[in-house]
Amino acid sequence: MSSAPTIVNFWFEFASPYSMISALRLFYALSNKHAPNAAQAQNLPSCHVPDLENIRVNYRPIFLGGVFKAVGQQFLPNVAVPIKGSYLFHDVQRSLNLFGCPGFPGTRPALWPRNTALAGRMAWMLSQGPEYIRILDSGRRPPAVLQSKQLEWAHTKTMAEFVWRVYESEFIANEDIGSGEVMARLWDAFVARPSQLSEYQLPDGQRAVSLASEEAVKEGFKASTQMAVDLGVFGAPTFTTDDGDLYWGNDRMLEALSHHRVCDKIGQNAGFCARASNNANL
């Protein structure tokens, strides 16, 4: 009899280049894809494609501006320090090239960070599952949901691809993901039309863009961001575990996914999220 899967939450923001690498790694893992340079990448902690056997990943989109404001960070760190911003784009380009994904800018784009609110709300809406979207599409107000649900496997795979394709559109195709036209096209291609979700009869992209402007979705996305703050999230990507521990950064993904196995061996207590929510001295 197999044990219940371990839950790991993936908190991400579409303005975050390092979240983009994490999204690609999870997309490869969930779709059983292999990077062209898989052998080399697997030896690097920032590029390793994880084994998700008996692990369920919850996709948790957030608005990083709200997180920064809540924790007292008034500026994007990589904007305030120009050389740090330059290194960030060089570093992410290097990692994505290892995955066989060329085209990421090696220097900071003039329009970065873009407006990610629409993309974030659409991703949050998708993370709530087909029934939530169907209720919303029917004109009824769905029940308040403060966290991503455990999605069926096919839906999680669709979520993973949609999130990756939004990043790809933003950073590699240099498209404006604040545009309803762009986001509708991505939704149609990777959510509404895929055969594995055809039974759900999800709305088309144009309708999804409209639904993402509903107050219920705006409130849910805002609540998701506040939940991240309450758990101690201060940047993206961040991974939290179901026993209340936190790992910040793309390079900590494997530790997050191995959290329960490792902590069981060394007897380490979790609880960073609880201490953060209690405003304890960290």
XYZ file of C-alpha atoms in Angstrom:
282
model
C 0.000 0.000 0.000
C 1.561 3.290 -1.059
C 1.769 6.189 1.365
C 0.008 9.497 0.821
C 1.960 11.822 -1.451
C 4.112 14.549 0.003
C 2.793 18.046 -0.709
C 5.142 20.804 -1.855
C 3.870 24.267 -2.722
C 5.582 26.187 -5.531
C 5.169 29.947 -5.011
C 6.082 31.867 -8.151
C 5.714 35.214 -9.907
C 5.823 35.719 -13.667
C 8.241 38.647 -13.315
C 10.812 36.345 -11.672
C 13.419 34.854 -14.044
C 14.535 32.300 -11.468
C 10.923 31.178 -11.072
C 11.033 30.580 -14.821
C 13.822 28.011 -14.407
C 11.871 26.261 -11.650
C 8.775 26.214 -13.845
C 10.728 24.600 -16.675
C 12.218 21.951 -14.399
C 8.779 21.030 -13.063
C 7.280 21.065 -16.559
C 9.931 18.602 -17.735
C 9.356 16.425 -14.673
C 5.564 16.387 -14.969
C 5.555 15.757 -18.723
C 8.406 13.223 -18.706
C 10.418 15.393 -21.080
C 14.197 15.374 -21.232
C 16.407 18.368 -21.791
C 18.798 18.117 -24.760
C 21.721 18.365 -22.337
C 20.069 16.310 -19.621
C 23.223 14.478 -18.544
C 25.119 17.691 -17.858
C 22.125 19.477 -16.340
C 21.355 16.647 -13.903
C 24.670 17.266 -12.155
C 23.806 20.877 -11.369
C 21.516 21.744 -8.433
C 19.985 24.673 -10.316
C 19.122 22.587 -13.403
C 18.387 19.077 -12.137
C 14.989 17.772 -13.282
C 13.393 16.280 -10.165
C 11.774 12.909 -9.689
C 8.209 13.615 -8.548
C 7.281 10.073 -7.589
C 4.941 10.263 -4.588
C 5.199 14.077 -4.572
C 2.349 16.432 -5.421
C 3.250 19.977 -6.433
C 0.769 22.767 -5.825
C 1.237 25.742 -8.146
C 0.789 28.939 -6.106
C 1.021 32.143 -8.200
C 1.540 35.353 -6.236
C 2.030 39.065 -6.841
C 5.587 39.735 -5.751
C 5.008 43.481 -5.451
C 2.549 42.786 -2.662
C 5.018 40.468 -0.955
C 7.822 43.039 -1.132
C 5.569 45.744 0.284
C 4.479 43.512 3.161
C 8.036 42.576 4.149
C 9.435 46.089 3.772
C 11.289 45.584 0.477
C 10.382 48.676 -1.514
C 12.340 47.932 -4.686
C 13.127 44.864 -6.726
C 16.620 44.004 -5.439
C 17.879 43.311 -8.937
C 16.691 46.708 -10.168
C 18.137 48.657 -7.269
C 21.590 47.133 -7.854
C 22.324 47.317 -11.618
C 25.253 44.892 -11.653
C 23.134 42.347 -9.795
C 20.411 42.698 -12.412
C 22.944 42.209 -15.183
C 24.265 39.069 -13.540
C 20.735 37.702 -13.020
C 19.931 37.696 -16.731
C 23.340 36.270 -17.645
C 22.895 33.519 -15.051
C 19.358 32.562 -16.102
C 20.339 32.588 -19.789
C 23.179 30.182 -18.961
C 20.846 27.763 -17.178
C 18.166 27.851 -19.870
C 20.767 27.273 -22.580
C 21.683 24.081 -20.726
C 18.047 23.018 -21.060
C 18.150 23.653 -24.786
C 15.953 26.753 -24.471
C 17.881 29.509 -26.239
C 16.584 33.020 -26.649
C 16.430 34.239 -23.063
C 17.902 37.773 -22.959
C 21.457 37.951 -21.663
C 20.903 41.499 -20.418
C 17.972 43.105 -18.656
C 15.167 43.977 -21.122
C 14.070 47.599 -21.168
C 10.490 46.595 -20.307
C 11.322 44.300 -17.391
C 9.526 43.802 -15.098
C 6.305 43.713 -17.084
C 2.790 43.945 -15.730
C 2.083 40.373 -14.624
C -1.289 40.870 -12.910
C -3.443 39.339 -15.665
C -1.154 36.332 -16.120
C -1.011 35.808 -12.365
C -4.782 35.925 -11.988
C -5.318 33.509 -14.887
C -2.788 31.089 -13.415
C -4.430 31.370 -9.994
C -7.843 30.738 -11.535
C -6.505 27.644 -13.308
C -4.920 26.419 -10.076
C -8.349 26.304 -8.431
C -9.487 23.506 -10.716
C -12.162 22.956 -13.387
C -15.169 23.170 -11.061
C -14.138 26.602 -9.801
C -13.793 27.843 -13.393
C -17.124 26.323 -14.434
C -18.949 28.014 -11.548
C -17.333 31.319 -12.400
C -18.151 30.893 -16.085
C -21.808 30.225 -15.279
C -22.151 33.663 -13.719
C -22.268 32.406 -10.153
C -19.806 33.459 -7.486
C -17.561 30.534 -6.571
C -16.782 29.802 -2.920
C -13.828 31.647 -1.469
C -10.668 29.609 -1.952
C -7.532 30.651 -0.132
C -5.202 27.982 -1.419
C -4.591 25.872 -4.470
C -6.422 22.569 -4.473
C -4.955 19.173 -5.115
C -5.584 18.900 -8.836
C -6.002 15.743 -10.828
C -2.830 14.615 -12.569
C -3.906 15.731 -16.055
C -4.864 19.140 -14.741
C -1.562 19.532 -12.886
C 0.318 18.721 -16.095
C -1.746 21.316 -17.955
C -1.025 23.836 -15.201
C 2.692 23.126 -15.506
C 2.706 23.635 -19.261
C 0.573 26.774 -19.154
C 2.846 28.384 -16.563
C 5.954 27.495 -18.564
C 4.456 28.778 -21.825
C 3.611 32.113 -20.204
C 7.241 32.475 -19.127
C 8.393 31.449 -22.590
C 6.119 34.054 -24.176
C 7.308 36.762 -21.812
C 11.058 36.250 -21.810
C 11.913 34.334 -24.987
C 9.274 35.597 -27.438
C 9.382 39.044 -25.753
C 5.579 39.285 -25.721
C 3.483 41.418 -23.385
C 1.777 39.015 -20.991
C -0.265 41.939 -19.730
C -2.088 41.804 -23.069
C -5.437 40.036 -23.132
C -4.782 38.965 -26.705
C -1.513 37.244 -25.789
C -2.956 35.537 -22.725
C -6.078 34.405 -24.603
C -3.908 32.786 -27.260
C -1.824 30.961 -24.631
C -4.948 29.756 -22.800
C -6.480 28.478 -26.037
C -3.296 26.635 -27.028
C -2.390 25.048 -23.685
C -5.549 24.939 -21.546
C -8.792 25.009 -23.549
C -7.745 22.807 -26.467
C -5.524 20.034 -25.026
C -7.237 16.658 -25.359
C -6.491 15.632 -21.768
C -8.839 18.362 -20.500
C -11.517 18.154 -23.194
C -13.983 16.496 -20.808
C -14.007 19.629 -18.622
C -15.178 21.949 -21.413
C -13.231 24.902 -20.059
C -13.940 28.350 -21.534
C -11.881 29.680 -24.423
C -9.074 32.172 -24.009
C -11.097 35.313 -24.589
C -13.616 34.253 -21.961
C -10.832 33.226 -19.554
C -9.300 36.702 -19.845
C -12.679 38.184 -18.986
C -13.170 35.833 -16.034
C -9.741 36.763 -14.671
C -11.062 40.294 -14.143
C -13.917 39.100 -11.923
C -13.718 40.333 -8.332
C -13.725 36.768 -7.017
C -10.527 36.023 -8.933
C -8.863 39.286 -7.957
C -9.692 38.623 -4.325
C -8.470 35.032 -4.538
C -5.166 36.040 -6.109
C -4.711 38.725 -3.459
C -5.512 36.213 -0.725
C -2.954 33.801 -2.176
C -0.324 36.519 -1.966
C -1.285 37.294 1.626
C -1.106 33.614 2.509
C 2.425 33.530 1.111
C 3.374 36.483 3.317
C 1.813 34.813 6.358
C 3.915 31.711 5.714
C 7.119 33.745 5.593
C 7.564 33.938 1.808
C 9.713 36.941 0.923
C 10.747 36.210 -2.669
C 10.236 33.896 -5.619
C 10.537 31.102 -6.293
C 9.793 29.697 -2.861
C 8.811 26.159 -1.895
C 6.895 25.337 1.275
C 6.160 21.912 2.694
C 2.996 20.594 4.284
C 4.704 20.437 7.687
C 5.518 24.145 7.542
C 9.063 24.521 6.274
C 10.313 26.887 3.589
C 12.997 26.829 0.888
C 13.793 29.967 -1.090
C 15.295 29.917 -4.563
C 15.418 27.746 -7.654
C 18.583 26.078 -6.373
C 16.711 24.810 -3.295
C 14.032 22.926 -5.221
C 15.585 19.509 -4.720
C 15.950 20.076 -0.982
C 12.304 21.089 -0.809
C 11.165 18.016 -2.730
C 13.374 15.807 -0.539
C 12.374 17.580 2.655
C 10.438 14.814 4.390
C 12.889 12.071 3.508
C 15.898 14.092 4.676
C 14.289 15.505 7.810
C 13.149 12.065 8.871
C 16.763 10.879 8.716
C 18.354 13.755 10.623
C 15.487 14.443 12.986
C 15.305 18.109 12.022
C 12.214 20.038 13.020
C 10.461 22.179 10.450
C 8.335 25.119 11.438
C 9.854 28.160 9.728
C 6.405 29.106 8.414
C 4.850 28.904 11.881
C 7.589 31.047 13.387
C 7.186 33.564 10.589
C 3.421 33.765 11.064
C 3.943 34.352 14.785
C 6.441 37.127 14.027
C 9.046 35.324 16.079
C 12.704 36.238 16.049
C 13.976 34.298 13.047
